[in-house]
Coordinates of C-alpha atoms in Angstrom, one line a residue:
X23 CA -102.8 48.4 47.7
X24 CA -100.2 50.5 45.8
X25 CA -99.2 51.9 49.2
X26 CA -99.8 51.1 52.9
X27 CA -102.0 53.2 55.1
X28 CA -100.4 55.5 57.7
X29 CA -101.6 53.1 60.4
X30 CA -99.9 50.1 58.7
X31 CA -96.7 52.1 58.2
X32 CA -96.7 53.0 61.9
X33 CA -97.2 49.4 63.0
X34 CA -94.6 48.2 60.6
X35 CA -92.0 50.7 61.9
X36 CA -92.7 50.0 65.6
X37 CA -93.0 46.2 65.8
X38 CA -92.6 45.2 69.5
X39 CA -90.1 42.4 70.0
X40 CA -90.3 39.7 72.6
X41 CA -87.9 41.4 74.9
X42 CA -90.3 44.4 75.0
X43 CA -88.2 46.9 73.0
X44 CA -89.4 48.6 69.9
X45 CA -87.8 47.0 66.8
X46 CA -85.5 49.2 64.8
X47 CA -83.8 48.3 61.5
X48 CA -80.1 47.7 62.3
X49 CA -79.1 49.6 59.1
X50 CA -81.2 52.7 59.9
X51 CA -79.4 56.0 60.3
X52 CA -81.2 59.3 61.2
X53 CA -79.8 62.8 60.7
X54 CA -81.6 65.9 62.1
X55 CA -80.5 69.3 61.1
X56 CA -81.9 72.8 61.9
X57 CA -81.9 75.0 58.8
X58 CA -79.7 78.0 59.4
X59 CA -79.3 81.1 57.2
X60 CA -76.0 79.7 55.9
X61 CA -77.9 76.7 54.5
X62 CA -80.5 78.8 52.7
X63 CA -81.0 80.5 49.3
X64 CA -82.3 84.0 48.4
X65 CA -85.8 83.1 49.5
X66 CA -84.8 82.0 53.0
X67 CA -85.4 78.3 52.1
X68 CA -83.0 75.4 52.4
X69 CA -81.1 75.1 49.2
X70 CA -81.6 71.9 47.3
X71 CA -77.9 71.4 47.0
X72 CA -77.4 71.4 50.8
X73 CA -80.3 68.9 51.2
X74 CA -78.8 66.6 48.6
X75 CA -75.5 66.7 50.6
X76 CA -77.3 65.7 53.8
X77 CA -79.3 63.0 52.1
X78 CA -76.2 61.4 50.5
X79 CA -74.1 61.4 53.7
X80 CA -77.0 59.8 55.7
X81 CA -77.5 57.1 53.0
X82 CA -73.8 56.5 52.9
X83 CA -73.6 55.9 56.6
X84 CA -76.5 53.4 56.4
X85 CA -74.8 51.6 53.6
X86 CA -71.5 51.4 55.4
X87 CA -73.2 50.2 58.6
X88 CA -74.5 47.2 56.7
X89 CA -71.4 46.6 54.5
X90 CA -68.9 47.0 57.3
X91 CA -66.6 48.8 54.8
X92 CA -66.3 52.0 52.8
X93 CA -69.1 52.6 50.2
X94 CA -69.5 55.0 47.3
X95 CA -72.6 56.4 45.7
X96 CA -73.3 54.8 42.3
X97 CA -76.7 56.4 41.5
X98 CA -79.6 58.2 43.0
X99 CA -83.1 57.6 41.5
X100 CA -85.5 60.3 40.4
X101 CA -86.4 62.8 43.3
X102 CA -89.5 64.9 43.4
X103 CA -89.5 67.7 46.0
X104 CA -93.0 68.1 47.4
X105 CA -92.3 71.0 49.7
X106 CA -89.7 73.6 50.4
X107 CA -88.1 74.0 53.8
X108 CA -87.7 77.4 55.6
X109 CA -84.9 78.7 57.8
X110 CA -85.6 77.6 61.4
X111 CA -87.3 74.4 60.4
X112 CA -85.8 71.0 61.4
X113 CA -85.0 68.5 58.7
X114 CA -85.0 64.8 59.6
X115 CA -83.5 62.3 57.1
X116 CA -83.9 58.6 57.7
X117 CA -82.0 56.1 55.6
X118 CA -81.9 52.3 55.7
X119 CA -80.8 49.5 53.4
X120 CA -83.7 48.0 51.6
X121 CA -81.8 45.2 49.9
X122 CA -78.2 44.0 49.3
X123 CA -77.1 42.4 46.1
X124 CA -73.6 41.1 45.4
X125 CA -71.5 44.2 46.0
X126 CA -74.2 46.9 45.7
X127 CA -77.2 47.8 47.8
X128 CA -80.3 50.0 47.6
X129 CA -80.8 52.5 50.4
X130 CA -84.2 54.1 50.9
X131 CA -84.2 57.7 52.0
X132 CA -87.1 59.6 53.6
X133 CA -86.9 63.4 54.2
X134 CA -89.4 65.1 56.5
X135 CA -89.6 68.6 58.0
X136 CA -90.8 69.9 61.3
X137 CA -92.0 73.4 62.3
X138 CA -90.9 73.8 65.9
X139 CA -93.3 76.6 66.6
X140 CA -96.5 74.8 65.4
X141 CA -95.4 71.2 65.9
X142 CA -96.4 70.3 62.4
X143 CA -94.6 67.7 60.3
X144 CA -94.7 67.1 56.5
X145 CA -92.9 65.0 54.0
X146 CA -90.4 66.7 51.7
X147 CA -89.2 63.9 49.4
X148 CA -88.3 60.2 49.1
X149 CA -85.4 58.8 47.2
X150 CA -83.6 55.5 46.5
X151 CA -79.8 55.5 46.2
X152 CA -77.5 52.7 45.1
X153 CA -74.2 52.3 46.9
X154 CA -71.3 50.0 46.0
X155 CA -69.1 48.5 48.7
X156 CA -65.4 49.1 48.3
X157 CA -62.5 47.6 50.2
X158 CA -58.9 49.0 50.3
X159 CA -57.5 45.6 49.4
X160 CA -58.1 44.0 46.0
X161 CA -61.0 41.6 45.5
X162 CA -64.7 41.8 45.2
X163 CA -67.0 42.4 48.2
X164 CA -69.7 39.8 48.9
X165 CA -72.4 41.6 50.9
X166 CA -74.4 39.8 53.6
X167 CA -78.1 39.5 52.8
X168 CA -80.8 41.2 54.7
X169 CA -83.7 39.4 56.4
X170 CA -86.8 41.7 56.4
X171 CA -88.6 41.7 59.8
X172 CA -91.7 43.8 59.1
X173 CA -94.3 44.0 56.4
X174 CA -92.9 47.3 55.3
X175 CA -89.4 45.9 55.1
X176 CA -90.6 42.9 53.2
X177 CA -92.3 45.1 50.7
X178 CA -89.3 47.3 50.1
X179 CA -87.0 44.3 49.9
X180 CA -89.2 42.8 47.3
X181 CA -89.6 46.0 45.3
X182 CA -85.9 46.8 45.3
X183 CA -85.4 44.1 42.7
X184 CA -87.9 45.7 40.4
X185 CA -86.4 49.1 40.9
X186 CA -83.0 47.7 40.0
X187 CA -84.5 46.3 36.8
X188 CA -85.9 49.8 36.0
X189 CA -82.5 51.4 36.5
X190 CA -80.9 49.0 34.0
X191 CA -83.4 49.8 31.2
X192 CA -83.9 53.5 31.9
X193 CA -81.7 54.7 29.0
X194 CA -83.4 52.2 26.6
X195 CA -86.8 53.7 27.3
X196 CA -85.6 57.2 26.2
X197 CA -84.0 55.8 23.1
X198 CA -87.1 53.8 22.2
X199 CA -89.4 56.8 22.8
X200 CA -87.2 59.1 20.6
X201 CA -87.2 56.6 17.7
X202 CA -91.0 55.9 17.9
X203 CA -92.2 59.5 18.4
X204 CA -90.0 61.6 16.1
X205 CA -92.9 63.5 14.6
X206 CA -94.3 64.5 18.0
X207 CA -90.9 65.7 19.2
X208 CA -90.3 68.3 16.5
X209 CA -88.9 71.6 17.5
X210 CA -91.4 74.4 17.3
X211 CA -90.7 78.1 16.5
X212 CA -92.0 80.6 19.1
X213 CA -92.0 84.3 18.8
X214 CA -89.8 86.0 21.3
X215 CA -88.1 82.7 22.3
X216 CA -85.0 83.0 24.4
X217 CA -81.8 81.6 22.7
X218 CA -80.7 78.5 24.6
X219 CA -77.1 79.8 24.4
X220 CA -78.0 82.6 26.8
X221 CA -78.6 80.1 29.5
X222 CA -75.3 78.2 29.2
X223 CA -73.2 78.2 32.4
X224 CA -69.7 76.8 33.0
X225 CA -68.0 76.8 36.4
X226 CA -64.9 75.1 37.8
X227 CA -64.3 73.9 41.3
X228 CA -61.1 72.7 42.9
X229 CA -61.6 69.6 45.0
X230 CA -60.1 70.3 48.4
X231 CA -60.0 68.0 51.5
X232 CA -63.2 69.4 53.0
X233 CA -65.0 68.3 49.8
X234 CA -63.8 64.7 50.1
X235 CA -65.1 61.8 52.1
X236 CA -63.2 59.4 54.4
X237 CA -61.9 57.6 51.3
X238 CA -60.4 60.9 49.9
X239 CA -62.8 60.7 47.0
X240 CA -65.0 63.7 46.2
X241 CA -68.1 63.4 48.2
X242 CA -71.0 62.4 46.0
X243 CA -73.4 64.9 47.7
X244 CA -70.9 67.7 47.1
X245 CA -70.8 67.0 43.4
X246 CA -74.7 67.0 43.3
X247 CA -74.7 70.3 45.2
X248 CA -72.3 71.9 42.7
X249 CA -74.4 70.6 39.8
X250 CA -77.6 72.0 41.4
X251 CA -75.9 75.4 41.8
X252 CA -75.0 75.8 38.1
X253 CA -78.4 74.4 37.0
X254 CA -80.1 77.1 39.1
X255 CA -78.0 79.8 37.4
X256 CA -79.1 78.5 33.9
X257 CA -82.7 78.5 35.0
X258 CA -82.5 82.0 36.4
X259 CA -81.1 83.3 33.1
X260 CA -84.1 82.0 31.2
X261 CA -86.7 83.6 33.4
X262 CA -84.8 86.5 35.0
X263 CA -86.1 85.3 38.3
X264 CA -85.2 82.9 41.1
X265 CA -86.4 79.4 40.3
X266 CA -87.5 76.6 42.6
X267 CA -86.2 73.0 41.9
X268 CA -89.0 70.6 41.7
X269 CA -87.5 67.3 40.5
X270 CA -84.2 65.6 39.5
X271 CA -84.0 62.8 37.1
X272 CA -81.6 59.9 38.0
X273 CA -78.0 60.8 39.0
X274 CA -75.6 58.2 37.7
X275 CA -71.9 58.4 38.7
X276 CA -69.8 57.2 35.9
X277 CA -66.4 57.5 37.6
X278 CA -64.7 58.8 40.7
X279 CA -63.2 62.2 41.5
X280 CA -60.4 62.8 44.0
X281 CA -58.7 65.6 46.0
X282 CA -56.8 67.9 43.6
X283 CA -59.2 67.3 40.7
X284 CA -60.6 70.3 38.8
X285 CA -64.3 69.7 38.5
X286 CA -65.9 71.4 35.5
X287 CA -69.6 71.9 35.7
X288 CA -71.7 72.8 32.6
X289 CA -75.4 73.4 32.4
X290 CA -77.9 74.7 29.8
X291 CA -81.7 74.9 29.6
X292 CA -82.8 72.1 27.3
X293 CA -86.4 73.0 26.9
X294 CA -89.0 75.3 28.5
X295 CA -92.7 74.3 28.8
X296 CA -95.6 76.4 30.0
X297 CA -94.9 76.2 33.7
X298 CA -91.6 74.3 34.0
X299 CA -88.2 74.0 32.3
X300 CA -85.6 71.2 32.1
X301 CA -81.9 72.0 32.7
X302 CA -79.3 69.6 31.7
X303 CA -76.1 69.6 33.7
X304 CA -72.9 67.5 33.6
X305 CA -69.7 67.2 35.7
X306 CA -66.3 66.5 34.2
X307 CA -63.0 66.2 36.1
X308 CA -59.3 66.6 35.1
X309 CA -55.9 67.0 36.7
X310 CA -53.0 68.8 35.1
X311 CA -52.9 68.3 31.3
X312 CA -55.0 65.1 31.2
X313 CA -58.2 65.0 29.2
X314 CA -61.5 65.6 31.0
X315 CA -63.4 62.5 32.2
X316 CA -67.1 62.3 32.6
X317 CA -68.2 62.1 36.2
X318 CA -72.0 62.6 36.2
X319 CA -75.0 64.0 34.3
X320 CA -78.4 64.9 35.5
X321 CA -81.6 66.7 34.4
X322 CA -83.4 69.0 36.7
X323 CA -86.9 70.5 36.5
X324 CA -87.5 74.0 37.8
X325 CA -90.5 76.2 38.3
X326 CA -90.8 79.9 39.0
X327 CA -93.4 80.7 41.7
X328 CA -95.4 84.0 41.9
X329 CA -96.4 85.8 45.1
X330 CA -99.2 83.2 45.7
X331 CA -96.8 80.3 45.3
X332 CA -98.3 79.3 41.9
X333 CA -96.1 78.5 38.9
X334 CA -95.5 81.4 36.5
X335 CA -95.8 81.1 32.7
X336 CA -92.2 80.8 31.3
X337 CA -90.7 82.1 28.1
X338 CA -90.0 79.5 25.4
X339 CA -86.5 78.4 24.4
X340 CA -84.9 78.5 20.9
X341 CA -82.5 75.5 20.8
X342 CA -79.2 75.5 19.1
X343 CA -78.9 73.5 15.8
X344 CA -78.0 69.8 16.0
X345 CA -77.1 69.1 19.6
X346 CA -79.5 71.7 20.9
X347 CA -82.4 70.2 18.9
X348 CA -81.5 66.8 20.2
X349 CA -81.5 68.0 23.8
X350 CA -84.8 69.8 23.1
X351 CA -86.4 66.6 21.8
X352 CA -85.0 64.4 24.6
X353 CA -86.5 66.9 27.1
X354 CA -90.0 66.4 25.7
X355 CA -89.5 62.6 25.9
X356 CA -88.4 62.9 29.6
X357 CA -91.3 65.1 30.4
X358 CA -93.7 62.6 29.0
X359 CA -92.0 59.8 31.1
X360 CA -92.2 62.0 34.2
X361 CA -95.9 62.7 33.7
X362 CA -96.6 59.0 33.1
X363 CA -94.6 58.1 36.2
X364 CA -96.4 60.6 38.4
X365 CA -99.8 59.4 37.0
X366 CA -99.1 55.7 37.5
X367 CA -96.8 55.5 40.5
X368 CA -97.2 58.6 42.6
X369 CA -101.0 58.6 42.9
X370 CA -102.7 56.4 45.4
X371 CA -104.2 53.3 43.9
X372 CA -107.8 54.5 44.3
X373 CA -106.9 57.7 42.3
X374 CA -105.7 55.8 39.2
X375 CA -108.2 54.3 36.7
X376 CA -108.3 50.5 36.7
X377 CA -107.2 50.5 33.0
X378 CA -104.3 52.8 32.1
X379 CA -103.5 53.5 28.4
X380 CA -100.4 51.7 27.4
X381 CA -97.6 53.1 25.2
X382 CA -93.9 52.5 24.9
X383 CA -93.1 55.6 27.1
X384 CA -95.0 54.4 30.2
X385 CA -94.3 50.6 29.8
X386 CA -91.5 50.7 32.4
X387 CA -93.7 52.3 35.0
X388 CA -96.9 50.3 34.2
X389 CA -94.8 47.2 34.5
X390 CA -93.4 48.4 37.8
X391 CA -96.8 49.3 39.2
X392 CA -98.1 45.9 38.0
X393 CA -95.4 43.9 39.8
X394 CA -95.3 46.1 42.9
X395 CA -99.0 45.8 43.5
X396 CA -98.7 42.0 43.4
X397 CA -95.6 42.0 45.6
X398 CA -97.5 44.2 48.2
X399 CA -100.4 41.7 48.3
X400 CA -97.9 38.9 48.8
X401 CA -96.5 40.6 51.9
X402 CA -99.9 41.0 53.7
X403 CA -100.3 38.5 56.5
X404 CA -103.8 39.0 57.9
X405 CA -105.7 37.0 55.3
X406 CA -108.8 35.0 56.5
X407 CA -109.2 31.4 55.5
X408 CA -112.6 31.0 53.9
X409 CA -112.6 27.5 52.7
X410 CA -110.3 24.5 52.0
X411 CA -111.2 21.7 49.6
X412 CA -109.0 19.2 47.7
X413 CA -105.9 20.8 49.3
X414 CA -106.8 24.2 47.7
X415 CA -107.2 27.0 50.2
X416 CA -109.2 30.1 49.6
X417 CA -108.5 33.2 51.6
X418 CA -110.2 36.7 51.7
X419 CA -109.2 40.1 52.9
X420 CA -111.4 43.2 53.2
X421 CA -109.4 46.5 53.6
X422 CA -110.1 50.1 52.6
X423 CA -113.5 49.0 51.2
X424 CA -111.8 46.6 48.8
X425 CA -112.2 42.8 48.7
X426 CA -109.2 40.7 47.8
X427 CA -108.8 37.0 47.7
X428 CA -106.0 34.5 47.3
X429 CA -105.9 30.8 46.4
X430 CA -103.1 28.6 47.7
X431 CA -102.0 25.1 46.7
X432 CA -98.9 22.9 46.7
X433 CA -97.8 21.0 43.6
X434 CA -95.0 18.4 43.0
X435 CA -93.6 20.3 40.0
X436 CA -90.5 22.5 40.0
X437 CA -91.0 26.2 40.5
X438 CA -89.2 27.0 37.2
X439 CA -91.5 24.6 35.2
X440 CA -94.6 25.9 37.0
X441 CA -93.6 29.4 36.0
X442 CA -93.1 28.4 32.3
X443 CA -96.5 26.7 32.2
X444 CA -98.5 29.5 33.9
X445 CA -96.7 32.5 32.4
X446 CA -98.1 31.9 28.9
X447 CA -101.8 32.9 29.4
X448 CA -102.8 31.2 26.1
X449 CA -102.6 27.8 28.0
X450 CA -104.7 28.9 30.9
X451 CA -107.9 27.8 29.1
X452 CA -106.6 24.2 29.4
X453 CA -107.5 24.3 33.1
X454 CA -109.6 27.4 33.8
X455 CA -113.1 27.3 32.4
X456 CA -113.3 31.1 32.9
X457 CA -110.8 31.6 30.1
X458 CA -112.7 31.0 26.9
X459 CA -110.0 32.2 24.6
X460 CA -106.7 34.1 24.9
X461 CA -104.5 35.7 22.2
X462 CA -101.2 37.4 22.6
X463 CA -101.5 40.9 21.1
X464 CA -98.0 42.3 21.7
X465 CA -94.6 41.5 23.2
X466 CA -94.0 44.7 25.1
X467 CA -90.5 43.6 26.1
X468 CA -88.6 40.4 27.1
X469 CA -90.6 40.0 30.3
X470 CA -93.9 41.7 29.5
X471 CA -96.7 40.7 27.1
X472 CA -100.2 42.1 26.4
X473 CA -103.0 39.6 25.9
X474 CA -106.7 39.8 25.1
X475 CA -108.7 37.4 27.2
X476 CA -112.3 36.4 26.5
X477 CA -114.6 34.9 29.2
X478 CA -118.1 33.4 29.0
X479 CA -121.2 35.1 30.4
X480 CA -122.2 34.3 33.9
X481 CA -125.9 34.7 33.0
X482 CA -127.6 32.6 30.3
X483 CA -128.0 34.6 27.1
X484 CA -125.8 37.5 28.4
X485 CA -122.7 38.9 26.8
X486 CA -119.3 37.6 27.7
X487 CA -116.5 39.8 28.9
X488 CA -113.1 40.5 27.4
X489 CA -110.0 41.9 29.1
X490 CA -106.8 43.5 27.8
X491 CA -104.2 42.4 30.2
X492 CA -100.5 43.3 30.7
X493 CA -98.7 40.2 32.0
X494 CA -95.4 41.0 33.7
X495 CA -93.3 37.9 34.4
X496 CA -90.3 38.0 36.8
X497 CA -87.7 35.4 37.7
X498 CA -86.3 35.5 41.2
X499 CA -83.1 37.4 42.0
X500 CA -82.2 34.9 44.7
X501 CA -83.5 31.7 46.3
X502 CA -85.8 33.7 48.7
X503 CA -87.7 35.4 45.9
X504 CA -90.7 33.8 44.3
X505 CA -91.4 33.7 40.5
X506 CA -94.0 36.3 39.7
X507 CA -96.7 36.6 37.0
X508 CA -98.5 39.9 37.6
X509 CA -101.6 40.9 35.7
X510 CA -103.4 44.3 35.3
X511 CA -105.7 45.9 32.7
X512 CA -104.4 48.3 30.1
X513 CA -106.1 50.0 27.1
X514 CA -104.8 49.9 23.6
X515 CA -106.2 52.1 20.7
X516 CA -105.8 49.1 18.4
X517 CA -108.2 47.0 20.6
X518 CA -111.2 49.1 21.7
X519 CA -114.3 47.6 23.3
X520 CA -116.6 45.7 20.9
X521 CA -120.3 45.2 20.8
X522 CA -120.0 41.5 21.3
X523 CA -118.3 41.7 24.7
X524 CA -118.5 43.8 27.8
X525 CA -115.0 45.2 28.6
X526 CA -113.9 44.0 32.0
X527 CA -111.0 45.3 34.0
X528 CA -108.4 43.8 36.4
X529 CA -106.7 46.1 38.9
X530 CA -104.2 43.6 40.4
X531 CA -104.0 39.8 39.9
X532 CA -101.4 37.2 39.4
X533 CA -99.3 34.2 40.7
X534 CA -96.4 33.9 43.0
X535 CA -94.5 30.6 42.7
X536 CA -92.1 29.6 45.5
X537 CA -90.1 26.4 45.6
X538 CA -90.4 25.2 49.2
X539 CA -88.3 22.1 48.7
X540 CA -86.9 20.0 45.9
X541 CA -90.2 18.2 45.7
X542 CA -92.8 20.8 46.6
X543 CA -93.7 24.2 45.0
X544 CA -96.3 26.6 46.6
X545 CA -98.5 28.3 44.0
X546 CA -100.5 31.3 45.2
X547 CA -103.0 33.2 43.1
X548 CA -104.0 36.8 44.1
X549 CA -106.9 39.0 42.8
X550 CA -108.0 42.4 43.9
X551 CA -111.7 42.0 43.1
X552 CA -113.2 44.5 40.7
X553 CA -116.8 44.7 39.4
X554 CA -115.7 42.7 36.3
X555 CA -114.2 39.9 38.4
X556 CA -116.5 39.7 41.4
X557 CA -119.4 37.8 39.7
X558 CA -117.0 34.9 39.0
X559 CA -115.9 34.4 42.6
X560 CA -118.8 35.8 44.8
X561 CA -120.5 32.4 45.3
X562 CA -117.1 30.8 46.3
X563 CA -116.5 33.4 48.9
X564 CA -119.9 33.0 50.6
X565 CA -119.5 29.2 50.4
X566 CA -122.3 28.5 47.9
X567 CA -119.9 27.1 45.3
X568 CA -116.5 25.4 45.0
X569 CA -115.7 26.4 41.4
X570 CA -112.4 28.0 42.4
X571 CA -111.4 24.8 44.2
X572 CA -112.3 22.8 41.1
X573 CA -110.4 25.3 38.8
X574 CA -107.2 25.2 40.8
X575 CA -107.4 21.4 41.3
X576 CA -107.6 21.3 37.5
X577 CA -104.5 23.7 37.5
X578 CA -102.7 21.2 39.7
X579 CA -103.5 18.4 37.4
X580 CA -102.4 20.5 34.4
X581 CA -99.1 21.2 36.0
X582 CA -98.5 17.6 37.0
X583 CA -99.4 16.4 33.5
X584 CA -96.9 18.8 31.9
X585 CA -94.1 18.7 34.5
X586 CA -91.7 17.0 32.1
X587 CA -92.6 18.9 29.0
X588 CA -90.2 21.4 27.4
X589 CA -90.5 25.1 28.2
X590 CA -93.3 26.9 26.4
X591 CA -92.3 29.0 23.4
X592 CA -92.6 32.8 23.6
X593 CA -95.8 34.2 22.1
X594 CA -95.4 35.2 18.5
X595 CA -96.5 38.8 18.5
X596 CA -95.7 42.3 17.3
X597 CA -92.8 43.8 19.2
X598 CA -93.5 47.1 20.8
X599 CA -90.3 48.6 19.4
X600 CA -91.6 48.2 15.9
X601 CA -95.0 49.6 16.6
X602 CA -96.2 52.9 15.0
X603 CA -96.5 55.8 17.5
X604 CA -99.8 55.7 19.4
X605 CA -102.1 58.7 19.2
X606 CA -101.5 60.2 22.6
X607 CA -100.8 63.8 23.4
X608 CA -97.3 64.6 24.8

């Protein structure tokens, strides 16, 4: 459930409206370009800089269509280029607004390629950009809210809030990883290492009218293209070959640039690994004798491909003292985060183990995966009602050879109080007999806690089960969002399986809590059944038991009994920032 099937995506994209026309998102903008030699690099492939320009302009048009006014690029999330694009191929870029906040909005960008001679299509990359609405007159812009129409739009709308949270804490993750893994990030001496200074590049560009947008500000895509150009030169100097750009860490524009500015672009190879290298690049602007102002920074990962399109082994880098060593260490930290992100998010759900090792570097992506899986289940609308008893409704869904179930009920308790009572798993044993004991192991961050849960044995004389669960709790961004409590299994070296319990695993579970009126709150519990969970619910699903109905009736009574109690206190646990580094290879 981490991603929709191709059939679901097709049905979501082509919903037929009552008037008989295929539905199309009103903010959607499509650009199609045939790749000409003037767009290509030395290999006859579309240059990444040119592609970034096209992506940024398409996304900007989508943002302005929704905002009804001029918009500027604020940031572009990490981009991973899956394939290159040759001369003569057609590039199609589709952009649409996923969600609007107060004055900013997230625009989703999908890039595909078409070979006109073989009629084959393939995906090149996907990106998420943040744009800010700007008016000529003074005063803040209040963007109109989007109303998702399809399952896919509902999913992206919901996930946009979680991606926004990730952007805000991205820098903190790097800082925490550097402080907790100092010993693992030490610079190593390699024989025949290339001095980093040899890869340093500096270039200046004069911003002319063709480089500006309709607001006479330097086009964000143009700045990204210039940055990619100098980064490519740095990478070439390390390997004495023509490199291929594989990924870009988040672009974040820190200030505007205008016609007449001199844009100074600087790049250097921060670190070289076996088959890839990271190049740091920054852009600064000035006019006349004024001091340079920081416009943007980015980190780009390059590979060098051999004749068989396989990555070549690269020479190692010898960093400069002080700042060079700092960049060297930060590059290791970013590589670890990129690998964790690819492992957790980029893979299909059935390719990822149920229980993923937790450490501070992958906390952000584990949390995102946890919340996004629950939000996706919440957008599915083809559930089958299996039973209803005591106003508790049990639904099931079988898809992709996976059984899921959800339990729904309404309570006369505010959504906020329901969230406070259910988000502390230590109190769940007060109403759920399947929770024998629960202890809070660690406070991963303000919204995420790791628990150890113990459950009794289903069979007489058998062993009970225990679970190590990451609980990710989210408050709504606006009135249309539910409160969320997402649960998934993780592994911790400090809490290995024991002989007294069988270690169970949870792939995706949790609560959504939505206030339907001032007097009624809808509580929905979801669970993607795994072998460790199935024995507890199988008899309910086939109608031989009503234990789930009894459990959630008890939950309703628990909420009603505590509707006026004060908010539960946060679990007293060890903070992740103060933990010793976990023994995991970088």
